[in-house]
Backbone atoms as SQL, in Angstrom:
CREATE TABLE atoms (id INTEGER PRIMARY KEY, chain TEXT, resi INTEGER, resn TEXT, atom TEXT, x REAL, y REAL, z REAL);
INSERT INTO atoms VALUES
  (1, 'A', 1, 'UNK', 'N', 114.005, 47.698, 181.714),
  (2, 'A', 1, 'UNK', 'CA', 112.559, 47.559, 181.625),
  (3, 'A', 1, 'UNK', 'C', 112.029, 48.726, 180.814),
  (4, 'A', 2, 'UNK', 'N', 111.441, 48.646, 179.771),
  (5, 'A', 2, 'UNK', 'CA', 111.112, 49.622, 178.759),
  (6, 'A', 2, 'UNK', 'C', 109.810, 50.216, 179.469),
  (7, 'A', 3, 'UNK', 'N', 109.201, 50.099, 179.958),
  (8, 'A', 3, 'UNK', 'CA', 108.349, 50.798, 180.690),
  (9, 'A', 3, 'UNK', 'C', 108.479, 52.135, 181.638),
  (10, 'A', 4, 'UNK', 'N', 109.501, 51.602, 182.858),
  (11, 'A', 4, 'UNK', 'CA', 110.511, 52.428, 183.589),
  (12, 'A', 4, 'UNK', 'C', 111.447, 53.060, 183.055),
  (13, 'A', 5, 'UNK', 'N', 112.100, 52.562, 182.007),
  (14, 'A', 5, 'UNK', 'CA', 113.241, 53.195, 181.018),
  (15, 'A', 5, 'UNK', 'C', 113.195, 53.967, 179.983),
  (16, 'A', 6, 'UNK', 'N', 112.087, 54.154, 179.656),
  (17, 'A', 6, 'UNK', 'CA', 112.025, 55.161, 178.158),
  (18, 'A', 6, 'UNK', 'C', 111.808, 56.538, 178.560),
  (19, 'A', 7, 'UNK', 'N', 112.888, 57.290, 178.292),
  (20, 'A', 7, 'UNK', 'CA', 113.076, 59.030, 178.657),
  (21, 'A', 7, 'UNK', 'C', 112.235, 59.564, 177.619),
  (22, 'A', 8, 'UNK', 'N', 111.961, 60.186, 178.231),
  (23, 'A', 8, 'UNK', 'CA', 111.088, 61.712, 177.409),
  (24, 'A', 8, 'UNK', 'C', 111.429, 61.892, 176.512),
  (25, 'A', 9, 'UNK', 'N', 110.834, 61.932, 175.492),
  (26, 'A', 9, 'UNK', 'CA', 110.866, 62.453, 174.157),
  (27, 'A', 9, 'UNK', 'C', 112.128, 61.448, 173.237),
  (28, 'A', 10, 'UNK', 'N', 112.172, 60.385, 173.887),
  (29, 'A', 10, 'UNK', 'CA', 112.205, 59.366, 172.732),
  (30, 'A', 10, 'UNK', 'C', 111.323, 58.458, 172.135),
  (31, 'A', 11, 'UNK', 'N', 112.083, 58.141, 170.883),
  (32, 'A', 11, 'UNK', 'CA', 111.367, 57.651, 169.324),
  (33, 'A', 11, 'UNK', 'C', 110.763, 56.536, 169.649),
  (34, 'A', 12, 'UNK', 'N', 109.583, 56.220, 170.074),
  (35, 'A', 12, 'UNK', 'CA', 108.686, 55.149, 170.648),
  (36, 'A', 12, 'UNK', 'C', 108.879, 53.650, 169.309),
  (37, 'A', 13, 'UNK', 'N', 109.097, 54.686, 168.348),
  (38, 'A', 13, 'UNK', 'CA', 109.166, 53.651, 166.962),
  (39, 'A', 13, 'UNK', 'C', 110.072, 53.213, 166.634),
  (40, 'A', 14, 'UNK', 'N', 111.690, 53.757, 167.715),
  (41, 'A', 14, 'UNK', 'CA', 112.507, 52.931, 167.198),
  (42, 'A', 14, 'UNK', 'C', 113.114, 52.290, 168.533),
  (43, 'A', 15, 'UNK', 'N', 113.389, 50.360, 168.636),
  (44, 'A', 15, 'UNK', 'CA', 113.488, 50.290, 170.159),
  (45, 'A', 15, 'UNK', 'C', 115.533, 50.933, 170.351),
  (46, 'A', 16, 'UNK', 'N', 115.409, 50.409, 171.260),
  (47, 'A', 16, 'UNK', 'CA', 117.013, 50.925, 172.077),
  (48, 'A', 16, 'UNK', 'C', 117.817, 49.568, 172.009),
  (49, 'A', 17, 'UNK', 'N', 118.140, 49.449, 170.331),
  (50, 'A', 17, 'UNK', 'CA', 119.072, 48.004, 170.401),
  (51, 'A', 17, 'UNK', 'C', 120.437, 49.064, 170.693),
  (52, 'A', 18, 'UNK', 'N', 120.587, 49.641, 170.936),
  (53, 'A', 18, 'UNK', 'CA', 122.184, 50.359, 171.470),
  (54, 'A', 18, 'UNK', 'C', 122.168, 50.078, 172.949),
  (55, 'A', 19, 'UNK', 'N', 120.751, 49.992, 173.619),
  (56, 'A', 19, 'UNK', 'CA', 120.760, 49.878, 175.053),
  (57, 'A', 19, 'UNK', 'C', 121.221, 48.086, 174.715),
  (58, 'A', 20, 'UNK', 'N', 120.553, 47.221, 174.119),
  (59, 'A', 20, 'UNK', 'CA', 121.019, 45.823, 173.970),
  (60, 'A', 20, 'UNK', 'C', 122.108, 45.557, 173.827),
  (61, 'A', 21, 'UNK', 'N', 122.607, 46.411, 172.802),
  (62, 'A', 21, 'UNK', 'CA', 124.020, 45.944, 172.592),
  (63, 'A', 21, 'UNK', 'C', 125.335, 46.022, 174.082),
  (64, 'A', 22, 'UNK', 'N', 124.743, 47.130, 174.924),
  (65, 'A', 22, 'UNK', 'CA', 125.531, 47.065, 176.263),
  (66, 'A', 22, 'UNK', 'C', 125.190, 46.584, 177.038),
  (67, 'A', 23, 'UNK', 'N', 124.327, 45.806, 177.138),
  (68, 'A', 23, 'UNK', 'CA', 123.699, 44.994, 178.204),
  (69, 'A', 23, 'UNK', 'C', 124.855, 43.503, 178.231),
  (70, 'A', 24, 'UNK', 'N', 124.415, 43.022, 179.598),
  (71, 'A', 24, 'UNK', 'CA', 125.193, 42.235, 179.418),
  (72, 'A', 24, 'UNK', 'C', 124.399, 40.530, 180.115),
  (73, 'A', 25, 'UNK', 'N', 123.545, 40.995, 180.098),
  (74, 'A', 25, 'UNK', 'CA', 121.955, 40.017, 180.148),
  (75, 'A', 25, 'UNK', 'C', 120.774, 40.656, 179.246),
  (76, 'A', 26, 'UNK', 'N', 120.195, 39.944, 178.768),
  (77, 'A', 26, 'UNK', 'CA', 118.893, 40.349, 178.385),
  (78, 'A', 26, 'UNK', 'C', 117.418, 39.456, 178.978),
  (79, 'A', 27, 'UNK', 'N', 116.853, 39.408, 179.348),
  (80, 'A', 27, 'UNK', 'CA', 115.923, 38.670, 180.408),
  (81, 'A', 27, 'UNK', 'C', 114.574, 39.007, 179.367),
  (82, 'A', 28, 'UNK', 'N', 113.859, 37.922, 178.737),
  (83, 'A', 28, 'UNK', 'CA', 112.705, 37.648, 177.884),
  (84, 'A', 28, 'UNK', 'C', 112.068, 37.548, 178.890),
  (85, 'A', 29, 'UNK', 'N', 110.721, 37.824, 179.722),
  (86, 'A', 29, 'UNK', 'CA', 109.835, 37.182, 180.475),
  (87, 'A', 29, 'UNK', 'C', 108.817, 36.743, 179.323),
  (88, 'A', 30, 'UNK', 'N', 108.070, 35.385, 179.568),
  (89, 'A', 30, 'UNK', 'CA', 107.544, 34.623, 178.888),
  (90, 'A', 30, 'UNK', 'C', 106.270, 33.860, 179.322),
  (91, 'A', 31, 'UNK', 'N', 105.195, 34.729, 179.449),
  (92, 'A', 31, 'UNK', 'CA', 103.990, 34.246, 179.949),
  (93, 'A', 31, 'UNK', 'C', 103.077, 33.543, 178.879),
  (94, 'A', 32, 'UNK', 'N', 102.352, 32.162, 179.440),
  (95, 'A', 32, 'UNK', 'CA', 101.718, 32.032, 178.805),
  (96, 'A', 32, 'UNK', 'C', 100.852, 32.295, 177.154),
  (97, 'A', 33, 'UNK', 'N', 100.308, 33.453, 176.658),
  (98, 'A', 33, 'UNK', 'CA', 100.094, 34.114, 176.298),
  (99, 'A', 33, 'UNK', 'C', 100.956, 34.795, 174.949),
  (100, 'A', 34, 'UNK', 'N', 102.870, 34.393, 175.589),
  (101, 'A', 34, 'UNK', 'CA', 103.782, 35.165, 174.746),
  (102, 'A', 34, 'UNK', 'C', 103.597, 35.043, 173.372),
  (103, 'A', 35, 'UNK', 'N', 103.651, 33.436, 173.008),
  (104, 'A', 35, 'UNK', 'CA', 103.373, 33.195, 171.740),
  (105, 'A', 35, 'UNK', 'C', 102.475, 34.103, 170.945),
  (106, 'A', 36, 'UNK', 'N', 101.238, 33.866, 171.510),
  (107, 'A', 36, 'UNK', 'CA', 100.281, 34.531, 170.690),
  (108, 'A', 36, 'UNK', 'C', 99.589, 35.983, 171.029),
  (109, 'A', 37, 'UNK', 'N', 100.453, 36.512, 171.690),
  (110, 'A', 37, 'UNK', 'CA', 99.801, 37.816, 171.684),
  (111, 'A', 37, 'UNK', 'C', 99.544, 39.179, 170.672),
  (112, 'A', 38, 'UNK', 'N', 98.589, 39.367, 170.094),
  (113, 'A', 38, 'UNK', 'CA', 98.254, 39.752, 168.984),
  (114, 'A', 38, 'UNK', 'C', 98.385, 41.666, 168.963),
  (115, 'A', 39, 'UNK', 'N', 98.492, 42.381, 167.958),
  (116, 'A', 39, 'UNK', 'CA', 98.506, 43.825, 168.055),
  (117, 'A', 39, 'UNK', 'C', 97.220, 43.987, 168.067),
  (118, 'A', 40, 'UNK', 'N', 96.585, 45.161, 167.716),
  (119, 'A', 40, 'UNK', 'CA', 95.323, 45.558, 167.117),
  (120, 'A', 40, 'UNK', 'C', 94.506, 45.078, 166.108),
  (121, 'A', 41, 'UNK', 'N', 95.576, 44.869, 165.333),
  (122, 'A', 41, 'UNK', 'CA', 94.917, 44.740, 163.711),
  (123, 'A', 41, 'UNK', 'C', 94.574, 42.575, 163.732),
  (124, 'A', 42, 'UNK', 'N', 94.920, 42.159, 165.154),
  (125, 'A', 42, 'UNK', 'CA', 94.671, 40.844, 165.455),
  (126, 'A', 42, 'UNK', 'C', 96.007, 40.145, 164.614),
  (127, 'A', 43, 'UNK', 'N', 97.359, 40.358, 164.418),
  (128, 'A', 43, 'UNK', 'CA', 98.449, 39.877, 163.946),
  (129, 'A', 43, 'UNK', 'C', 98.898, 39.491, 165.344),
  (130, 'A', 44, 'UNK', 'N', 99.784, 38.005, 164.986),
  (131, 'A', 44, 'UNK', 'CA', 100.516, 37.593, 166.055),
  (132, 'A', 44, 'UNK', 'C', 101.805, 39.106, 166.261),
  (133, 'A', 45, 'UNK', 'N', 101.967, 39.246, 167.078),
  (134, 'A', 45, 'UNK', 'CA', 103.058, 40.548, 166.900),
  (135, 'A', 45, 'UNK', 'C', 104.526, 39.636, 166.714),
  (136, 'A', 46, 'UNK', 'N', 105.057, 38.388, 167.093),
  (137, 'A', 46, 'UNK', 'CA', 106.019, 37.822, 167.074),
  (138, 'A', 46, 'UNK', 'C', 106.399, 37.777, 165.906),
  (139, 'A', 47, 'UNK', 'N', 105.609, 38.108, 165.045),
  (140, 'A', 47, 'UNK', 'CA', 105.171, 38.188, 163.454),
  (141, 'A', 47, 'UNK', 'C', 105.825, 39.929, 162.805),
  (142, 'A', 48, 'UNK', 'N', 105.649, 40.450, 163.486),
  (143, 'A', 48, 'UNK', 'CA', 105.708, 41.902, 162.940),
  (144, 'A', 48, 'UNK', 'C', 107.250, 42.052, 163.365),
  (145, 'A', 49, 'UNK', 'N', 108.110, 42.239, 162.100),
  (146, 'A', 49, 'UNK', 'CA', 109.740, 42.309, 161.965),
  (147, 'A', 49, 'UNK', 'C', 110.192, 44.021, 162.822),
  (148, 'A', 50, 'UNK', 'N', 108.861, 44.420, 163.325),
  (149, 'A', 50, 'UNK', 'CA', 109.239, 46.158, 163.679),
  (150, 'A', 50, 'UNK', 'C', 108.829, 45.879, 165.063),
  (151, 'A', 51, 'UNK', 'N', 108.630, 45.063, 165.937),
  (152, 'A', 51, 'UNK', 'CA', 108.052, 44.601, 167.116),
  (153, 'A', 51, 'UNK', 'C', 109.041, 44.561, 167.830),
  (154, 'A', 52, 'UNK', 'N', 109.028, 45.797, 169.188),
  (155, 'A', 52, 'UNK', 'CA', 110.241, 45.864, 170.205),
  (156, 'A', 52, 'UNK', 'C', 110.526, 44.516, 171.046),
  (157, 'A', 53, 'UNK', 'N', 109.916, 44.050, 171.352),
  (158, 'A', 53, 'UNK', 'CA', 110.139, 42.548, 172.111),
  (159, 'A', 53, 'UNK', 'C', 111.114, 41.954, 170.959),
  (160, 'A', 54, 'UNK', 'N', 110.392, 41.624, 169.859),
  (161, 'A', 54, 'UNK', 'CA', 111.216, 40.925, 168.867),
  (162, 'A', 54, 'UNK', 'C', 112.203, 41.735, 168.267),
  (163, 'A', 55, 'UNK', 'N', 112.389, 42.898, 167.757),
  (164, 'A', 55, 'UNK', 'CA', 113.757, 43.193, 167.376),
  (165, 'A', 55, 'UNK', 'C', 115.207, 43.209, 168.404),
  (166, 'A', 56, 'UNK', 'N', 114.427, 43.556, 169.910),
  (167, 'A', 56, 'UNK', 'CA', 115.427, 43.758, 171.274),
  (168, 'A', 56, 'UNK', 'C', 115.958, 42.136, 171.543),
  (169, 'A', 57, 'UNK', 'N', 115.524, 41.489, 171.215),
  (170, 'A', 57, 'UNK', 'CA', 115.348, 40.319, 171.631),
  (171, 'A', 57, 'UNK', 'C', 116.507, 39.535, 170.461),
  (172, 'A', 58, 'UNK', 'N', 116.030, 40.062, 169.312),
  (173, 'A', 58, 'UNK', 'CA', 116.812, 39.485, 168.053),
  (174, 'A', 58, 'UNK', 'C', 117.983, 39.667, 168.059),
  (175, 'A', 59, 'UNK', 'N', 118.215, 41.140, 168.163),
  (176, 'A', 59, 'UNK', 'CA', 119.484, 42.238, 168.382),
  (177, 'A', 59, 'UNK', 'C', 120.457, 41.565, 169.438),
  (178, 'A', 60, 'UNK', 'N', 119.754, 40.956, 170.416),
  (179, 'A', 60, 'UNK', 'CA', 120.824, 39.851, 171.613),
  (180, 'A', 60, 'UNK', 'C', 121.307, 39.307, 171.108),
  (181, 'A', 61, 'UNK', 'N', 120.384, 38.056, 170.617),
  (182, 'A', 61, 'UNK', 'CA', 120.833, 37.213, 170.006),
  (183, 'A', 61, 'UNK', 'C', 121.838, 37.335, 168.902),
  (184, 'A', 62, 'UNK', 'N', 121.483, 37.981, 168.027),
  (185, 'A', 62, 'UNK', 'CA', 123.312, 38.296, 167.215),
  (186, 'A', 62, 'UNK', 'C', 124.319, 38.481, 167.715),
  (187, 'A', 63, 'UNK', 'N', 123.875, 39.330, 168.643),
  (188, 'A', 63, 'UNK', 'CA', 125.187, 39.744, 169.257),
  (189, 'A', 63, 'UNK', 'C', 125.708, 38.630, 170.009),
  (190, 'A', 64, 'UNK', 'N', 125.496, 37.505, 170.498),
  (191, 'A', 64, 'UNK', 'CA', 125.675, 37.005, 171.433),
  (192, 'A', 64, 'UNK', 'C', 125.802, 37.326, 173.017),
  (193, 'A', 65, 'UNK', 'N', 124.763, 38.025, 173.105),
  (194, 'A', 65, 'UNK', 'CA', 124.468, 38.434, 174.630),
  (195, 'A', 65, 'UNK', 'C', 123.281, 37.263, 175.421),
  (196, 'A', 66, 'UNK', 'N', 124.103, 37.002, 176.694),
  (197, 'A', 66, 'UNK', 'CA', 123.224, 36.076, 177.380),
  (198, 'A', 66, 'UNK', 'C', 121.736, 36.542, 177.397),
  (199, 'A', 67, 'UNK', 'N', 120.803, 35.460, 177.015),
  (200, 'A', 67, 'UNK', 'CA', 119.426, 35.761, 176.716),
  (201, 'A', 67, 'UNK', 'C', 118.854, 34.748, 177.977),
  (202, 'A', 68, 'UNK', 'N', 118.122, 35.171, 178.973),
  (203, 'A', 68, 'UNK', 'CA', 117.734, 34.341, 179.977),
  (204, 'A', 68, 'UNK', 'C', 115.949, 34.030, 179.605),
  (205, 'A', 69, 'UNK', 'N', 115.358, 33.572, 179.255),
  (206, 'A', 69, 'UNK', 'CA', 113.954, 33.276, 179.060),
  (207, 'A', 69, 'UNK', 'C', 113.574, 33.453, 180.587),
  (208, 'A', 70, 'UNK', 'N', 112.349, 33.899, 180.885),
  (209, 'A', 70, 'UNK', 'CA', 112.192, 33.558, 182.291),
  (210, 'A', 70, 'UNK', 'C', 110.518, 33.296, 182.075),
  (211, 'A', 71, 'UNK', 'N', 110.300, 31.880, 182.678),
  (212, 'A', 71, 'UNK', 'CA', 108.722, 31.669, 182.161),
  (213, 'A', 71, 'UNK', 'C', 107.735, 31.816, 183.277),
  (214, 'A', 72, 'UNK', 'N', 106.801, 32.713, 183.164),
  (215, 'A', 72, 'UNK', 'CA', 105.892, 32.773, 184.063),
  (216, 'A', 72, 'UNK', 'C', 104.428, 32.001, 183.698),
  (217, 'A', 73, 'UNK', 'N', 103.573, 32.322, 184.895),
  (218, 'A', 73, 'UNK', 'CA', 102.631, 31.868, 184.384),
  (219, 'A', 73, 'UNK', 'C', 101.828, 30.319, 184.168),
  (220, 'A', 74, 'UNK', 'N', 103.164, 29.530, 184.161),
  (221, 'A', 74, 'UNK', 'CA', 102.847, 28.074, 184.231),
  (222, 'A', 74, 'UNK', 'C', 103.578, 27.759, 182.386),
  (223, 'A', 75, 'UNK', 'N', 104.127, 29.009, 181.803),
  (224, 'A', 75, 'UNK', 'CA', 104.203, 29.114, 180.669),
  (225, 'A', 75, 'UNK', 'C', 105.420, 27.891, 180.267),
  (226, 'A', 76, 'UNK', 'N', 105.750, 27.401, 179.168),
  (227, 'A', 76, 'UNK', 'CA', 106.930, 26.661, 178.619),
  (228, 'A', 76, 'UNK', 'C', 107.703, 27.307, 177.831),
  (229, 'A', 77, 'UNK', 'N', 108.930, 26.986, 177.469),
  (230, 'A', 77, 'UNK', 'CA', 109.513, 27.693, 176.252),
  (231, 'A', 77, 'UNK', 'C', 109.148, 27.057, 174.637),
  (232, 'A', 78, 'UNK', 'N', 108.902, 27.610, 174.136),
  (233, 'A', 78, 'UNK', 'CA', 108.198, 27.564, 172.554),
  (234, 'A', 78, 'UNK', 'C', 109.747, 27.404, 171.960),
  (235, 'A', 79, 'UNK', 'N', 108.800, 26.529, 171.582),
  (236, 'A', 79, 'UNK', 'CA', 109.528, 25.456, 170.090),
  (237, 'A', 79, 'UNK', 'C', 110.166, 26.402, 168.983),
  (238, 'A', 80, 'UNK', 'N', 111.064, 25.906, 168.137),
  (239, 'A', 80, 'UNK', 'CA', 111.786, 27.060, 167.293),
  (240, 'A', 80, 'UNK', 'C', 110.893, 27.090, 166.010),
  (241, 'A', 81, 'UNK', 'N', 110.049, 25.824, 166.137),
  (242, 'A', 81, 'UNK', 'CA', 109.180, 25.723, 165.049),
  (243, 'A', 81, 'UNK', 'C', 108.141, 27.113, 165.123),
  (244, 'A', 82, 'UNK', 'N', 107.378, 27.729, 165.997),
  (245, 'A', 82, 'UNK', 'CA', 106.667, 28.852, 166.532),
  (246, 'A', 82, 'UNK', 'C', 107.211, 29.906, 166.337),
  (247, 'A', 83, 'UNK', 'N', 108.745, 29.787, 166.274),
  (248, 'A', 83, 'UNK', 'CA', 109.368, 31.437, 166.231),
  (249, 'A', 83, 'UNK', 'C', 109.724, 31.819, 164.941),
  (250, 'A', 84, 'UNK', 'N', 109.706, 33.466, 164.746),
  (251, 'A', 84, 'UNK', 'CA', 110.562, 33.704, 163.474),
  (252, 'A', 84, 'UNK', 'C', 111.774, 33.004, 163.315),
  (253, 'A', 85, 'UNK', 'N', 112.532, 33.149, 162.416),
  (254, 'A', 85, 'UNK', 'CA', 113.459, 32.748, 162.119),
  (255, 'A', 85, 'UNK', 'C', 114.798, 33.230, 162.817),
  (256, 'A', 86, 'UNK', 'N', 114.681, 34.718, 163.169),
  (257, 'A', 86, 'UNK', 'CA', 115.732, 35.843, 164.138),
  (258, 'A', 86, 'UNK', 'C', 115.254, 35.274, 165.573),
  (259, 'A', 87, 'UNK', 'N', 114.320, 34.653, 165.792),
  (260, 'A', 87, 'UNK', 'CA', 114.439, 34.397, 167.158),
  (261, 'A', 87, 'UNK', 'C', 114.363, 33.110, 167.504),
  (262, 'A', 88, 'UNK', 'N', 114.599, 31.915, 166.816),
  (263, 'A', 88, 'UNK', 'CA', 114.938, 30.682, 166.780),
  (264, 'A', 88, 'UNK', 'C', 115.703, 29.967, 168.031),
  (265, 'A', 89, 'UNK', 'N', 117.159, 30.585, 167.985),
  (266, 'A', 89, 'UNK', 'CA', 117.800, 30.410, 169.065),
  (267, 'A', 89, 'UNK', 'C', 117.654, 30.587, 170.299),
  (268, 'A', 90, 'UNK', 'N', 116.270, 31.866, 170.546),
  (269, 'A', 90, 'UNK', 'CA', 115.628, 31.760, 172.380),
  (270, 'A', 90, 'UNK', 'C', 115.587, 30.198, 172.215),
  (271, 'A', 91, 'UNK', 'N', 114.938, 29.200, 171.732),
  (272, 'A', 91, 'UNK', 'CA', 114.244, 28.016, 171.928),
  (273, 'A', 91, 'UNK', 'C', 115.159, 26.941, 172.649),
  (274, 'A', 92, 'UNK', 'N', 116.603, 27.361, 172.483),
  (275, 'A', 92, 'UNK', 'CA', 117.843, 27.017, 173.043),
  (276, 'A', 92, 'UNK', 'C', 118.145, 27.155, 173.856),
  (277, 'A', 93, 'UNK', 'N', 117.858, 28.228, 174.812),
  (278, 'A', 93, 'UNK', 'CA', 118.315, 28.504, 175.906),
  (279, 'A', 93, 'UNK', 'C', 117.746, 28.223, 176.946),
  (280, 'A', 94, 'UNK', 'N', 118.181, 28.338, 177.987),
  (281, 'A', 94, 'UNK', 'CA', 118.461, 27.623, 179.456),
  (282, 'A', 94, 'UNK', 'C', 117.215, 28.676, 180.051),
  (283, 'A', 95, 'UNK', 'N', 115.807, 28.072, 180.379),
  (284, 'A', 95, 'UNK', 'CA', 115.086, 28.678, 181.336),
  (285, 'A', 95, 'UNK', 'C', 114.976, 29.009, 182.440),
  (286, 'A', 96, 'UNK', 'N', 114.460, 29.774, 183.198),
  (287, 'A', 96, 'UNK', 'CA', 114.390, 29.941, 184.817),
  (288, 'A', 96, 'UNK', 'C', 112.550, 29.984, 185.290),
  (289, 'A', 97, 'UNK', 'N', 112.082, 29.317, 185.744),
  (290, 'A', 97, 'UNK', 'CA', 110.629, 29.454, 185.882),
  (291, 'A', 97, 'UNK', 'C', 110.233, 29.925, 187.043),
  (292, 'A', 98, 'UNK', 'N', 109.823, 31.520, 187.150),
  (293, 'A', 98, 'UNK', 'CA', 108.631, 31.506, 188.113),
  (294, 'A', 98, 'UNK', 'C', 107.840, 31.449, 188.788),
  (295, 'A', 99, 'UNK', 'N', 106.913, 30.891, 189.633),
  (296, 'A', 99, 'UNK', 'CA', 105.585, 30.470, 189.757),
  (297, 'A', 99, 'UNK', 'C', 105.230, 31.563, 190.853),
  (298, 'A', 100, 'UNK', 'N', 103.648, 31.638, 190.382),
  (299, 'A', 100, 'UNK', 'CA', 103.325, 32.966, 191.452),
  (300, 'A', 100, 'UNK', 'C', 103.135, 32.379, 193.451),
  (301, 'A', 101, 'UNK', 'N', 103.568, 31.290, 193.255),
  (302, 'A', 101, 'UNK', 'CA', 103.534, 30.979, 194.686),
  (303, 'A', 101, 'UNK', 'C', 105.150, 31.437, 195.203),
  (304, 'A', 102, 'UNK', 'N', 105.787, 31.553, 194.773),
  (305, 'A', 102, 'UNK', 'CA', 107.362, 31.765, 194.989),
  (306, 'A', 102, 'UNK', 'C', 108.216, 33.093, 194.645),
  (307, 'A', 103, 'UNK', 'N', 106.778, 33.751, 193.812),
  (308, 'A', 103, 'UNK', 'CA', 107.159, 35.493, 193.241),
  (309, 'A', 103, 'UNK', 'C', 107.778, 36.023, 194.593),
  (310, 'A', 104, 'UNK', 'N', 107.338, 36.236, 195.465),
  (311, 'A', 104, 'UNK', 'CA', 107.823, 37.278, 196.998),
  (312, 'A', 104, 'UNK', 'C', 108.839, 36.786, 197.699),
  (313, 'A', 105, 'UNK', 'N', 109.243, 35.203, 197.580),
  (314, 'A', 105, 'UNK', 'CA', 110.444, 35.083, 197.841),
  (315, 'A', 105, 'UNK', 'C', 111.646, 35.258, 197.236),
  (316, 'A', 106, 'UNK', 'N', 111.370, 35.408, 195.530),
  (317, 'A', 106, 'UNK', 'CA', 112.333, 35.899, 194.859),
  (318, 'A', 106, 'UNK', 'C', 113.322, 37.401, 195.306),
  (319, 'A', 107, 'UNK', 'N', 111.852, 37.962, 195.966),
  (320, 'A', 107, 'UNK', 'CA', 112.346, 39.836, 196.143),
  (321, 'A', 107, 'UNK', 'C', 112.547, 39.887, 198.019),
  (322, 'A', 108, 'UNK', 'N', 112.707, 39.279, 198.792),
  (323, 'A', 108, 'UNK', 'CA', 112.552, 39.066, 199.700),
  (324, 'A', 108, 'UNK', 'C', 114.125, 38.307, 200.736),
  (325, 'A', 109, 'UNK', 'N', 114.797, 38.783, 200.944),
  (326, 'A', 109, 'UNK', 'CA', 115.794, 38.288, 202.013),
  (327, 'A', 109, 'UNK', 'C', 116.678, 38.444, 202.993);
C-alpha cells in the first residue's frame, strides 16, 4: 500500500516497480470513479505514462505477476477499449467484488 509504504526520503517521482517486480500479487482496487479520475490540470491520469497506479500496474503486467482487480463501489471492470494500451490486459482478468455491505466481514473471523 503506497500510502503506508513509502519510507522517508524516497523519490515520490519515481514509483517502486522493484517493489512490483517481487511481489507476487498485485491487487488494483477499482472504484467507480477509476476510469476517470483526473490530476489537477483536469487530465484523465490513466492517461499520464508517469502515473504510479499506471506504471505499477503496467510493470505487473509485463512481468507476468498475478494482477487481481478488486472492484469496489458497485464499480465494473473497464473495457480494454478505455485503457492505455500497457494496461489492456487488466480488462482480462478475473475480478473479486466488494460491496460495502460485506467490507467487515471480509476483516472479521
Amino acid at each position: 500500500m503506497d500510502v503506508a509504504g513509502i519510507e522517508p526520503g524516497w523519490i515520490l517521482s519515481r514509483p517502486s516497480t522493484s517493489a512490483v517486480g517481487s511481489c507476487d500479487v498485485l491487487i488494483v482496487v477499482i472504484g467507480k470513479k477509476w476510469l476517470d479520475c483526473t490530476d489537477a490540470a483536469g487530465r484523465r491520469r490513466l492517461d499520464d505514462p508517469k502515473d504510479f497506479i499506471r506504471l505499477e500496474t503496467a510493470t505487473a503486467l509485463r512481468r507476468n505477476i498475478r494482477v487481481v482487480p478488486v472492484l469496489v463501489q458497485g464499480a465494473t471492470m473497464p473495457g480494454a477499449q478505455n485503457l492505455p494500451e500497457d494496461l489492456e490486459k487488466l480488462s482480462r482478468r478475473q475480478a473479486i467484488e466488494i460491496s460495502d455491505a460485506h467490507w467487515d466481514s471480509m476483516w472479521t473471523s
